[in-house]
Amino acid sequence: MIVVKVGGSAGIDYDAVCADLAARWKAGEKLILVHGGSGETNRVAEALGHPPRFVTSPSGYTSRFTDRQTLEIFEMVYCGKINKGIVERLQRLGVNAVGLSGLDGRIFEGRHKDSVRAVENGKTKVLRGDHTGTVEKVNTGLIELLLGAGYLPVLTPPASSYEGVAINVDGDRAAAALAVALKAEALLLLSNVPGLLRDYPDEASLIRQIPADDVESYLEFAQDRMKKKVLGAAEAVAGGVKRVIFGDARAGQPITAALDGAGTVVS
Ligand code: ADP
């Protein structure tokens, strides 16, 4: 089993990802796709007059402050436009894909964090009314049912809280939890960069290899959202996934290239 997570940043070539996925699926490989949608969510939120608000925690992690209205816009884009766009591409390529969010069948479950600590203008504030959380549990029953019946699952945040409330969760870490739960051989985290760059945005500074027992020390090279990928990779390898690869989804055969060792390989 290979878990492929494709991000939502500008430049990602979903056609290339889907074509590569379809070819491998038809050759008999078991794969699951997890996707993001942050770039498009920002555009739609602006257009709807409810622009995104990003907050930085005291430890330096950036996340989207998700009030109820933001959550609804997030669902429109992630579960609607992006998810169905990917499912449609795969269906056109002859793959019987099924798109689900983490809420469906409680595939992704976790704790709802209603308040978040945010550093703004040098001061730490507590913001309430946040619909965010972290995936703590992956309920694989529905996924196994689908895979067993020949469907390719296409998954996306949000997750479900233990109380059944929709929560915005990080897609990279959700994919990592999924890869651990499914005992996947590999987790691919595909985005619009060649991999983890030592000196971002210099693409020539690509880090080719990260030892599995030392992932956290590479956090220092990752800024903002890239940190979540490094954290997800650390969680995946700690959970028994043999290889995590940060790969490029901007062109070509992104899945095949990553599995062949392009990008940053954590193993
Ligand atoms: P996605 O939505 O595609 O999953 P994210 O926006 O969450 O992607 O994270 C990828 C982004 O992280 C890149 O587009 C880049 O701007 C940023 N980034 C920060 N630091 C680094 C780094 N050291 N190497 C590569 N990308 C980095």
PDB file of C-alpha atoms and ligand atoms in Angstrom:
ATOM      1  CA  MET A   1       0.000   0.000   0.000  1.00  0.00           C
ATOM      2  CA  ILE A   2       1.197   3.470  -0.916  1.00  0.00           C
ATOM      3  CA  VAL A   3      -0.384   6.600   0.542  1.00  0.00           C
ATOM      4  CA  VAL A   4      -0.036   9.627  -1.719  1.00  0.00           C
ATOM      5  CA  LYS A   5      -0.759  13.072  -0.311  1.00  0.00           C
ATOM      6  CA  VAL A   6      -0.936  15.904  -2.792  1.00  0.00           C
ATOM      7  CA  GLY A   7      -1.061  19.453  -1.520  1.00  0.00           C
ATOM      8  CA  GLY A   8      -3.116  22.414  -2.487  1.00  0.00           C
ATOM      9  CA  SER A   9      -0.488  24.975  -3.363  1.00  0.00           C
ATOM     10  CA  ALA A  10      -0.155  26.879  -6.623  1.00  0.00           C
ATOM     11  CA  GLY A  11       1.508  24.989  -9.463  1.00  0.00           C
ATOM     12  CA  ILE A  12       0.457  21.479  -8.515  1.00  0.00           C
ATOM     13  CA  ASP A  13      -0.450  19.480 -11.612  1.00  0.00           C
ATOM     14  CA  TYR A  14      -3.443  17.352 -10.625  1.00  0.00           C
ATOM     15  CA  ASP A  15      -3.676  15.954 -14.170  1.00  0.00           C
ATOM     16  CA  ALA A  16      -0.135  14.593 -13.889  1.00  0.00           C
ATOM     17  CA  VAL A  17      -0.798  13.152 -10.408  1.00  0.00           C
ATOM     18  CA  CYS A  18      -4.027  11.479 -11.536  1.00  0.00           C
ATOM     19  CA  ALA A  19      -2.518  10.071 -14.747  1.00  0.00           C
ATOM     20  CA  ASP A  20       0.386   8.546 -12.830  1.00  0.00           C
ATOM     21  CA  LEU A  21      -1.937   7.251 -10.092  1.00  0.00           C
ATOM     22  CA  ALA A  22      -4.304   5.705 -12.636  1.00  0.00           C
ATOM     23  CA  ALA A  23      -1.492   3.950 -14.504  1.00  0.00           C
ATOM     24  CA  ARG A  24      -0.091   2.424 -11.330  1.00  0.00           C
ATOM     25  CA  TRP A  25      -3.548   1.481 -10.022  1.00  0.00           C
ATOM     26  CA  LYS A  26      -4.382  -0.271 -13.290  1.00  0.00           C
ATOM     27  CA  ALA A  27      -1.078  -2.157 -13.045  1.00  0.00           C
ATOM     28  CA  GLY A  28      -2.361  -3.618  -9.776  1.00  0.00           C
ATOM     29  CA  GLU A  29      -0.754  -1.386  -7.147  1.00  0.00           C
ATOM     30  CA  LYS A  30      -2.842  -0.477  -4.080  1.00  0.00           C
ATOM     31  CA  LEU A  31      -2.871   3.261  -3.518  1.00  0.00           C
ATOM     32  CA  ILE A  32      -4.859   5.861  -1.629  1.00  0.00           C
ATOM     33  CA  LEU A  33      -4.878   9.555  -2.422  1.00  0.00           C
ATOM     34  CA  VAL A  34      -5.167  12.253   0.241  1.00  0.00           C
ATOM     35  CA  HIS A  35      -5.357  15.859  -0.923  1.00  0.00           C
ATOM     36  CA  GLY A  36      -5.295  19.410   0.312  1.00  0.00           C
ATOM     37  CA  GLY A  37      -6.776  22.595  -1.071  1.00  0.00           C
ATOM     38  CA  SER A  38      -5.339  25.523   0.818  1.00  0.00           C
ATOM     39  CA  GLY A  39      -4.585  27.768  -2.169  1.00  0.00           C
ATOM     40  CA  GLU A  40      -8.073  27.482  -3.642  1.00  0.00           C
ATOM     41  CA  THR A  41      -9.683  27.857  -0.191  1.00  0.00           C
ATOM     42  CA  ASN A  42      -7.856  31.157   0.228  1.00  0.00           C
ATOM     43  CA  ARG A  43      -9.128  32.386  -3.149  1.00  0.00           C
ATOM     44  CA  VAL A  44     -12.739  31.344  -2.469  1.00  0.00           C
ATOM     45  CA  ALA A  45     -12.663  32.783   1.055  1.00  0.00           C
ATOM     46  CA  GLU A  46     -11.476  36.129  -0.335  1.00  0.00           C
ATOM     47  CA  ALA A  47     -14.170  36.046  -3.016  1.00  0.00           C
ATOM     48  CA  LEU A  48     -16.851  35.336  -0.406  1.00  0.00           C
ATOM     49  CA  GLY A  49     -15.688  38.263   1.703  1.00  0.00           C
ATOM     50  CA  HIS A  50     -14.349  36.133   4.549  1.00  0.00           C
ATOM     51  CA  PRO A  51     -10.575  36.229   3.965  1.00  0.00           C
ATOM     52  CA  PRO A  52      -8.335  33.618   5.566  1.00  0.00           C
ATOM     53  CA  ARG A  53      -6.711  34.286   8.892  1.00  0.00           C
ATOM     54  CA  PHE A  54      -3.464  32.508   9.633  1.00  0.00           C
ATOM     55  CA  VAL A  55      -2.111  32.306  13.138  1.00  0.00           C
ATOM     56  CA  THR A  56       1.337  31.366  14.361  1.00  0.00           C
ATOM     57  CA  SER A  57       1.654  29.399  17.570  1.00  0.00           C
ATOM     58  CA  PRO A  58       4.306  30.260  20.178  1.00  0.00           C
ATOM     59  CA  SER A  59       6.339  27.277  18.899  1.00  0.00           C
ATOM     60  CA  GLY A  60       6.280  28.674  15.353  1.00  0.00           C
ATOM     61  CA  TYR A  61       3.657  26.563  13.583  1.00  0.00           C
ATOM     62  CA  THR A  62       1.304  28.389  11.238  1.00  0.00           C
ATOM     63  CA  SER A  63      -2.306  27.262  10.895  1.00  0.00           C
ATOM     64  CA  ARG A  64      -5.578  28.515   9.503  1.00  0.00           C
ATOM     65  CA  PHE A  65      -7.890  29.943  12.170  1.00  0.00           C
ATOM     66  CA  THR A  66     -11.087  28.080  11.363  1.00  0.00           C
ATOM     67  CA  ASP A  67     -14.264  29.710  12.624  1.00  0.00           C
ATOM     68  CA  ARG A  68     -17.566  28.130  11.578  1.00  0.00           C
ATOM     69  CA  GLN A  69     -17.846  30.150   8.379  1.00  0.00           C
ATOM     70  CA  THR A  70     -14.271  29.328   7.423  1.00  0.00           C
ATOM     71  CA  LEU A  71     -14.981  25.652   8.073  1.00  0.00           C
ATOM     72  CA  GLU A  72     -17.935  25.800   5.683  1.00  0.00           C
ATOM     73  CA  ILE A  73     -15.841  27.468   2.977  1.00  0.00           C
ATOM     74  CA  PHE A  74     -13.086  24.923   3.644  1.00  0.00           C
ATOM     75  CA  GLU A  75     -15.595  22.081   3.124  1.00  0.00           C
ATOM     76  CA  MET A  76     -16.942  23.650  -0.074  1.00  0.00           C
ATOM     77  CA  VAL A  77     -13.480  23.686  -1.557  1.00  0.00           C
ATOM     78  CA  TYR A  78     -11.811  20.576  -0.119  1.00  0.00           C
ATOM     79  CA  CYS A  79     -14.819  18.191  -0.151  1.00  0.00           C
ATOM     80  CA  GLY A  80     -16.479  19.829  -3.140  1.00  0.00           C
ATOM     81  CA  LYS A  81     -14.405  21.417  -5.832  1.00  0.00           C
ATOM     82  CA  ILE A  82     -11.020  19.760  -5.250  1.00  0.00           C
ATOM     83  CA  ASN A  83     -12.245  16.325  -4.184  1.00  0.00           C
ATOM     84  CA  LYS A  84     -14.779  15.982  -6.979  1.00  0.00           C
ATOM     85  CA  GLY A  85     -12.327  17.423  -9.500  1.00  0.00           C
ATOM     86  CA  ILE A  86      -9.862  14.655  -8.641  1.00  0.00           C
ATOM     87  CA  VAL A  87     -12.543  11.948  -8.622  1.00  0.00           C
ATOM     88  CA  GLU A  88     -13.752  13.141 -12.028  1.00  0.00           C
ATOM     89  CA  ARG A  89     -10.218  13.033 -13.472  1.00  0.00           C
ATOM     90  CA  LEU A  90      -9.734   9.491 -12.158  1.00  0.00           C
ATOM     91  CA  GLN A  91     -13.126   8.354 -13.443  1.00  0.00           C
ATOM     92  CA  ARG A  92     -12.227   9.726 -16.865  1.00  0.00           C
ATOM     93  CA  LEU A  93      -9.011   7.715 -16.695  1.00  0.00           C
ATOM     94  CA  GLY A  94     -11.025   4.573 -16.001  1.00  0.00           C
ATOM     95  CA  VAL A  95     -10.388   4.326 -12.255  1.00  0.00           C
ATOM     96  CA  ASN A  96     -13.396   3.840 -10.003  1.00  0.00           C
ATOM     97  CA  ALA A  97     -12.493   6.461  -7.413  1.00  0.00           C
ATOM     98  CA  VAL A  98     -14.629   7.384  -4.395  1.00  0.00           C
ATOM     99  CA  GLY A  99     -14.124  10.744  -2.720  1.00  0.00           C
ATOM    100  CA  LEU A 100     -14.665  11.025   1.019  1.00  0.00           C
ATOM    101  CA  SER A 101     -13.771  13.409   3.797  1.00  0.00           C
ATOM    102  CA  GLY A 102     -12.453  12.327   7.170  1.00  0.00           C
ATOM    103  CA  LEU A 103     -15.954  12.935   8.541  1.00  0.00           C
ATOM    104  CA  ASP A 104     -17.443  10.199   6.379  1.00  0.00           C
ATOM    105  CA  GLY A 105     -17.376   6.994   8.357  1.00  0.00           C
ATOM    106  CA  ARG A 106     -15.197   8.909  10.830  1.00  0.00           C
ATOM    107  CA  ILE A 107     -12.170   7.882   8.793  1.00  0.00           C
ATOM    108  CA  PHE A 108     -10.116  10.591  10.520  1.00  0.00           C
ATOM    109  CA  GLU A 109     -10.963  11.168  14.158  1.00  0.00           C
ATOM    110  CA  GLY A 110      -9.377  13.430  16.736  1.00  0.00           C
ATOM    111  CA  ARG A 111      -9.697  15.948  19.493  1.00  0.00           C
ATOM    112  CA  HIS A 112     -11.390  19.281  18.833  1.00  0.00           C
ATOM    113  CA  LYS A 113      -9.253  22.222  19.902  1.00  0.00           C
ATOM    114  CA  ASP A 114     -11.643  25.089  20.420  1.00  0.00           C
ATOM    115  CA  SER A 115      -8.998  27.639  21.318  1.00  0.00           C
ATOM    116  CA  VAL A 116      -5.603  28.338  19.878  1.00  0.00           C
ATOM    117  CA  ARG A 117      -2.623  30.271  21.228  1.00  0.00           C
ATOM    118  CA  ALA A 118      -1.428  32.745  18.671  1.00  0.00           C
ATOM    119  CA  VAL A 119       1.428  35.209  18.607  1.00  0.00           C
ATOM    120  CA  GLU A 120       0.308  38.528  17.157  1.00  0.00           C
ATOM    121  CA  ASN A 121       2.440  41.677  17.307  1.00  0.00           C
ATOM    122  CA  GLY A 122       4.792  39.972  19.729  1.00  0.00           C
ATOM    123  CA  LYS A 123       1.982  39.100  22.155  1.00  0.00           C
ATOM    124  CA  THR A 124       0.504  35.672  22.814  1.00  0.00           C
ATOM    125  CA  LYS A 125      -3.306  35.665  22.656  1.00  0.00           C
ATOM    126  CA  VAL A 126      -5.893  32.935  23.109  1.00  0.00           C
ATOM    127  CA  LEU A 127      -8.380  32.782  20.227  1.00  0.00           C
ATOM    128  CA  ARG A 128     -11.628  30.879  20.764  1.00  0.00           C
ATOM    129  CA  GLY A 129     -14.143  29.364  18.347  1.00  0.00           C
ATOM    130  CA  ASP A 130     -11.527  27.442  16.387  1.00  0.00           C
ATOM    131  CA  HIS A 131     -12.645  24.299  14.548  1.00  0.00           C
ATOM    132  CA  THR A 132      -9.308  22.589  14.406  1.00  0.00           C
ATOM    133  CA  GLY A 133      -7.718  19.476  15.774  1.00  0.00           C
ATOM    134  CA  THR A 134      -5.266  16.685  15.149  1.00  0.00           C
ATOM    135  CA  VAL A 135      -5.986  13.217  13.833  1.00  0.00           C
ATOM    136  CA  GLU A 136      -5.433  10.777  16.680  1.00  0.00           C
ATOM    137  CA  LYS A 137      -7.302   7.793  15.311  1.00  0.00           C
ATOM    138  CA  VAL A 138      -7.834   6.405  11.818  1.00  0.00           C
ATOM    139  CA  ASN A 139     -10.840   4.156  11.379  1.00  0.00           C
ATOM    140  CA  THR A 140      -9.831   2.009   8.445  1.00  0.00           C
ATOM    141  CA  GLY A 141     -12.993  -0.106   8.126  1.00  0.00           C
ATOM    142  CA  LEU A 142     -14.628   1.920   5.372  1.00  0.00           C
ATOM    143  CA  ILE A 143     -11.346   2.266   3.462  1.00  0.00           C
ATOM    144  CA  GLU A 144     -10.718  -1.465   3.588  1.00  0.00           C
ATOM    145  CA  LEU A 145     -14.272  -2.090   2.418  1.00  0.00           C
ATOM    146  CA  LEU A 146     -13.720   0.196  -0.567  1.00  0.00           C
ATOM    147  CA  LEU A 147     -10.273  -1.152  -1.454  1.00  0.00           C
ATOM    148  CA  GLY A 148     -11.578  -4.711  -1.161  1.00  0.00           C
ATOM    149  CA  ALA A 149     -14.360  -3.903  -3.595  1.00  0.00           C
ATOM    150  CA  GLY A 150     -11.958  -2.317  -6.091  1.00  0.00           C
ATOM    151  CA  TYR A 151     -12.563   1.381  -5.389  1.00  0.00           C
ATOM    152  CA  LEU A 152      -9.749   3.887  -5.043  1.00  0.00           C
ATOM    153  CA  PRO A 153     -10.360   6.154  -2.009  1.00  0.00           C
ATOM    154  CA  VAL A 154      -9.681   9.880  -2.420  1.00  0.00           C
ATOM    155  CA  LEU A 155      -9.615  11.410   1.051  1.00  0.00           C
ATOM    156  CA  THR A 156      -9.569  14.937   2.373  1.00  0.00           C
ATOM    157  CA  PRO A 157      -9.895  16.874   5.630  1.00  0.00           C
ATOM    158  CA  PRO A 158     -11.927  17.781   7.658  1.00  0.00           C
ATOM    159  CA  ALA A 159     -11.859  15.085  10.297  1.00  0.00           C
ATOM    160  CA  SER A 160     -14.494  14.269  12.878  1.00  0.00           C
ATOM    161  CA  SER A 161     -14.012  15.172  16.525  1.00  0.00           C
ATOM    162  CA  TYR A 162     -14.877  12.515  19.091  1.00  0.00           C
ATOM    163  CA  GLU A 163     -18.184  14.424  19.511  1.00  0.00           C
ATOM    164  CA  GLY A 164     -18.869  14.304  15.770  1.00  0.00           C
ATOM    165  CA  VAL A 165     -17.970  17.922  15.040  1.00  0.00           C
ATOM    166  CA  ALA A 166     -16.084  18.713  11.825  1.00  0.00           C
ATOM    167  CA  ILE A 167     -12.519  19.823  12.534  1.00  0.00           C
ATOM    168  CA  ASN A 168      -9.874  21.203  10.218  1.00  0.00           C
ATOM    169  CA  VAL A 169      -6.805  19.000  10.452  1.00  0.00           C
ATOM    170  CA  ASP A 170      -3.456  19.100   8.732  1.00  0.00           C
ATOM    171  CA  GLY A 171      -3.572  16.950   5.608  1.00  0.00           C
ATOM    172  CA  ASP A 172       0.067  15.882   5.769  1.00  0.00           C
ATOM    173  CA  ARG A 173      -0.239  14.611   9.319  1.00  0.00           C
ATOM    174  CA  ALA A 174      -3.610  12.967   8.513  1.00  0.00           C
ATOM    175  CA  ALA A 175      -1.927  11.172   5.604  1.00  0.00           C
ATOM    176  CA  ALA A 176       0.900  10.120   7.931  1.00  0.00           C
ATOM    177  CA  ALA A 177      -1.600   8.685  10.433  1.00  0.00           C
ATOM    178  CA  LEU A 178      -3.364   6.882   7.582  1.00  0.00           C
ATOM    179  CA  ALA A 179      -0.089   5.408   6.303  1.00  0.00           C
ATOM    180  CA  VAL A 180       0.699   4.125   9.804  1.00  0.00           C
ATOM    181  CA  ALA A 181      -2.804   2.678  10.286  1.00  0.00           C
ATOM    182  CA  LEU A 182      -2.676   0.898   6.928  1.00  0.00           C
ATOM    183  CA  LYS A 183       0.935  -0.256   7.425  1.00  0.00           C
ATOM    184  CA  ALA A 184       1.808   1.407   4.122  1.00  0.00           C
ATOM    185  CA  GLU A 185       5.234   0.754   2.612  1.00  0.00           C
ATOM    186  CA  ALA A 186       5.575   4.362   1.568  1.00  0.00           C
ATOM    187  CA  LEU A 187       4.057   7.780   2.149  1.00  0.00           C
ATOM    188  CA  LEU A 188       4.516  10.409  -0.556  1.00  0.00           C
ATOM    189  CA  LEU A 189       4.023  14.057   0.391  1.00  0.00           C
ATOM    190  CA  LEU A 190       3.819  15.862  -2.948  1.00  0.00           C
ATOM    191  CA  SER A 191       3.839  19.636  -3.200  1.00  0.00           C
ATOM    192  CA  ASN A 192       5.084  22.469  -5.408  1.00  0.00           C
ATOM    193  CA  VAL A 193       8.734  22.194  -4.395  1.00  0.00           C
ATOM    194  CA  PRO A 194      11.328  19.526  -5.320  1.00  0.00           C
ATOM    195  CA  GLY A 195      11.454  18.358  -1.692  1.00  0.00           C
ATOM    196  CA  LEU A 196      12.822  19.771   1.545  1.00  0.00           C
ATOM    197  CA  LEU A 197      15.212  22.567   0.671  1.00  0.00           C
ATOM    198  CA  ARG A 198      18.136  23.365   2.945  1.00  0.00           C
ATOM    199  CA  ASP A 199      18.031  26.957   1.780  1.00  0.00           C
ATOM    200  CA  TYR A 200      14.428  27.657   0.690  1.00  0.00           C
ATOM    201  CA  PRO A 201      13.587  28.788  -2.029  1.00  0.00           C
ATOM    202  CA  ASP A 202      16.863  27.721  -3.679  1.00  0.00           C
ATOM    203  CA  GLU A 203      15.841  24.527  -5.453  1.00  0.00           C
ATOM    204  CA  ALA A 204      19.482  23.524  -5.891  1.00  0.00           C
ATOM    205  CA  SER A 205      19.673  23.101  -2.107  1.00  0.00           C
ATOM    206  CA  LEU A 206      17.491  19.974  -2.130  1.00  0.00           C
ATOM    207  CA  ILE A 207      18.122  17.625   0.784  1.00  0.00           C
ATOM    208  CA  ARG A 208      18.184  14.174  -0.794  1.00  0.00           C
ATOM    209  CA  GLN A 209      18.180  11.936   2.258  1.00  0.00           C
ATOM    210  CA  ILE A 210      17.045  12.192   5.861  1.00  0.00           C
ATOM    211  CA  PRO A 211      17.794   9.343   8.274  1.00  0.00           C
ATOM    212  CA  ALA A 212      14.591   7.972   9.800  1.00  0.00           C
ATOM    213  CA  ASP A 213      15.914   8.312  13.346  1.00  0.00           C
ATOM    214  CA  ASP A 214      16.830  11.972  12.960  1.00  0.00           C
ATOM    215  CA  VAL A 215      13.890  13.612  11.165  1.00  0.00           C
ATOM    216  CA  GLU A 216      13.146  16.212  13.830  1.00  0.00           C
ATOM    217  CA  SER A 217      16.566  17.815  13.509  1.00  0.00           C
ATOM    218  CA  TYR A 218      15.616  18.751   9.916  1.00  0.00           C
ATOM    219  CA  LEU A 219      12.716  20.867  11.187  1.00  0.00           C
ATOM    220  CA  GLU A 220      15.119  23.799  11.317  1.00  0.00           C
ATOM    221  CA  PHE A 221      15.226  23.952   7.491  1.00  0.00           C
ATOM    222  CA  ALA A 222      11.446  24.031   7.106  1.00  0.00           C
ATOM    223  CA  GLN A 223       9.549  27.266   7.371  1.00  0.00           C
ATOM    224  CA  ASP A 224       5.843  27.717   8.050  1.00  0.00           C
ATOM    225  CA  ARG A 225       3.732  25.000   6.431  1.00  0.00           C
ATOM    226  CA  MET A 226       6.669  22.824   5.446  1.00  0.00           C
ATOM    227  CA  LYS A 227       7.182  22.123   9.139  1.00  0.00           C
ATOM    228  CA  LYS A 228       3.975  20.067   9.199  1.00  0.00           C
ATOM    229  CA  LYS A 229       5.325  17.852   6.444  1.00  0.00           C
ATOM    230  CA  VAL A 230       8.535  17.203   8.345  1.00  0.00           C
ATOM    231  CA  LEU A 231       6.507  16.489  11.469  1.00  0.00           C
ATOM    232  CA  GLY A 232       4.200  14.163   9.504  1.00  0.00           C
ATOM    233  CA  ALA A 233       7.231  12.342   8.109  1.00  0.00           C
ATOM    234  CA  ALA A 234       8.646  11.903  11.613  1.00  0.00           C
ATOM    235  CA  GLU A 235       5.308  10.508  12.821  1.00  0.00           C
ATOM    236  CA  ALA A 236       5.034   8.139   9.865  1.00  0.00           C
ATOM    237  CA  VAL A 237       8.506   6.612  10.218  1.00  0.00           C
ATOM    238  CA  ALA A 238       8.100   6.394  14.002  1.00  0.00           C
ATOM    239  CA  GLY A 239       4.872   4.487  13.305  1.00  0.00           C
ATOM    240  CA  GLY A 240       6.608   1.944  11.083  1.00  0.00           C
ATOM    241  CA  VAL A 241       6.312   3.393   7.551  1.00  0.00           C
ATOM    242  CA  LYS A 242       9.595   2.468   5.843  1.00  0.00           C
ATOM    243  CA  ARG A 243       9.868   5.398   3.441  1.00  0.00           C
ATOM    244  CA  VAL A 244       8.471   8.912   3.343  1.00  0.00           C
ATOM    245  CA  ILE A 245       9.262  11.004   0.299  1.00  0.00           C
ATOM    246  CA  PHE A 246       8.777  14.742  -0.149  1.00  0.00           C
ATOM    247  CA  GLY A 247       8.236  15.011  -3.883  1.00  0.00           C
ATOM    248  CA  ASP A 248       7.397  17.463  -6.632  1.00  0.00           C
ATOM    249  CA  ALA A 249       3.838  17.473  -8.044  1.00  0.00           C
ATOM    250  CA  ARG A 250       4.355  20.173 -10.651  1.00  0.00           C
ATOM    251  CA  ALA A 251       4.906  17.982 -13.700  1.00  0.00           C
ATOM    252  CA  GLY A 252       5.794  14.629 -15.193  1.00  0.00           C
ATOM    253  CA  GLN A 253       5.037  11.421 -13.345  1.00  0.00           C
ATOM    254  CA  PRO A 254       5.158  12.740  -9.783  1.00  0.00           C
ATOM    255  CA  ILE A 255       4.399   9.458  -7.999  1.00  0.00           C
ATOM    256  CA  THR A 256       6.777   7.339 -10.054  1.00  0.00           C
ATOM    257  CA  ALA A 257       9.549   9.934  -9.807  1.00  0.00           C
ATOM    258  CA  ALA A 258       9.165  10.129  -6.019  1.00  0.00           C
ATOM    259  CA  LEU A 259       9.153   6.337  -5.649  1.00  0.00           C
ATOM    260  CA  ASP A 260      12.275   6.222  -7.822  1.00  0.00           C
ATOM    261  CA  GLY A 261      13.994   8.467  -5.286  1.00  0.00           C
ATOM    262  CA  ALA A 262      13.594  11.988  -6.689  1.00  0.00           C
ATOM    263  CA  GLY A 263      12.917  14.492  -3.926  1.00  0.00           C
ATOM    264  CA  THR A 264      13.780  14.085  -0.255  1.00  0.00           C
ATOM    265  CA  VAL A 265      13.727  10.503   0.959  1.00  0.00           C
ATOM    266  CA  VAL A 266      13.221   9.827   4.654  1.00  0.00           C
ATOM    267  CA  SER A 267      14.212   6.249   5.452  1.00  0.00           C
TER     268      SER A 267
HETATM  269  P1  ADP B   1       0.836  21.846   0.112  1.00  0.00           P
HETATM  270  O1  ADP B   1      -0.415  22.638   0.343  1.00  0.00           O
HETATM  271  O2  ADP B   1       1.176  21.675  -1.330  1.00  0.00           O
HETATM  272  O3  ADP B   1       0.887  20.577   0.876  1.00  0.00           O
HETATM  273  P2  ADP B   1       2.298  23.613   1.813  1.00  0.00           P
HETATM  274  O4  ADP B   1       2.010  25.002   1.348  1.00  0.00           O
HETATM  275  O5  ADP B   1       1.624  23.086   2.996  1.00  0.00           O
HETATM  276  O6  ADP B   1       2.088  22.666   0.587  1.00  0.00           O
HETATM  277  O7  ADP B   1       3.855  23.418   2.057  1.00  0.00           O
HETATM  278  C1  ADP B   1       4.785  23.529   1.003  1.00  0.00           C
HETATM  279  C2  ADP B   1       5.396  24.905   1.001  1.00  0.00           C
HETATM  280  O8  ADP B   1       6.322  25.026   2.078  1.00  0.00           O
HETATM  281  C3  ADP B   1       6.221  25.204  -0.223  1.00  0.00           C
HETATM  282  O9  ADP B   1       5.433  25.698  -1.280  1.00  0.00           O
HETATM  283  C4  ADP B   1       7.188  26.285   0.281  1.00  0.00           C
HETATM  284  O10 ADP B   1       6.656  27.559   0.005  1.00  0.00           O
HETATM  285  C5  ADP B   1       7.197  26.103   1.789  1.00  0.00           C
HETATM  286  N1  ADP B   1       8.517  25.831   2.385  1.00  0.00           N
HETATM  287  C6  ADP B   1       8.968  26.391   3.519  1.00  0.00           C
HETATM  288  N2  ADP B   1      10.195  25.954   3.832  1.00  0.00           N
HETATM  289  C7  ADP B   1      10.551  25.072   2.874  1.00  0.00           C
HETATM  290  C8  ADP B   1      11.724  24.289   2.664  1.00  0.00           C
HETATM  291  N3  ADP B   1      12.772  24.328   3.498  1.00  0.00           N
HETATM  292  N4  ADP B   1      11.743  23.482   1.584  1.00  0.00           N
HETATM  293  C9  ADP B   1      10.700  23.436   0.740  1.00  0.00           C
HETATM  294  N5  ADP B   1       9.561  24.170   0.893  1.00  0.00           N
HETATM  295  C10 ADP B   1       9.474  24.986   1.940  1.00  0.00           C
END
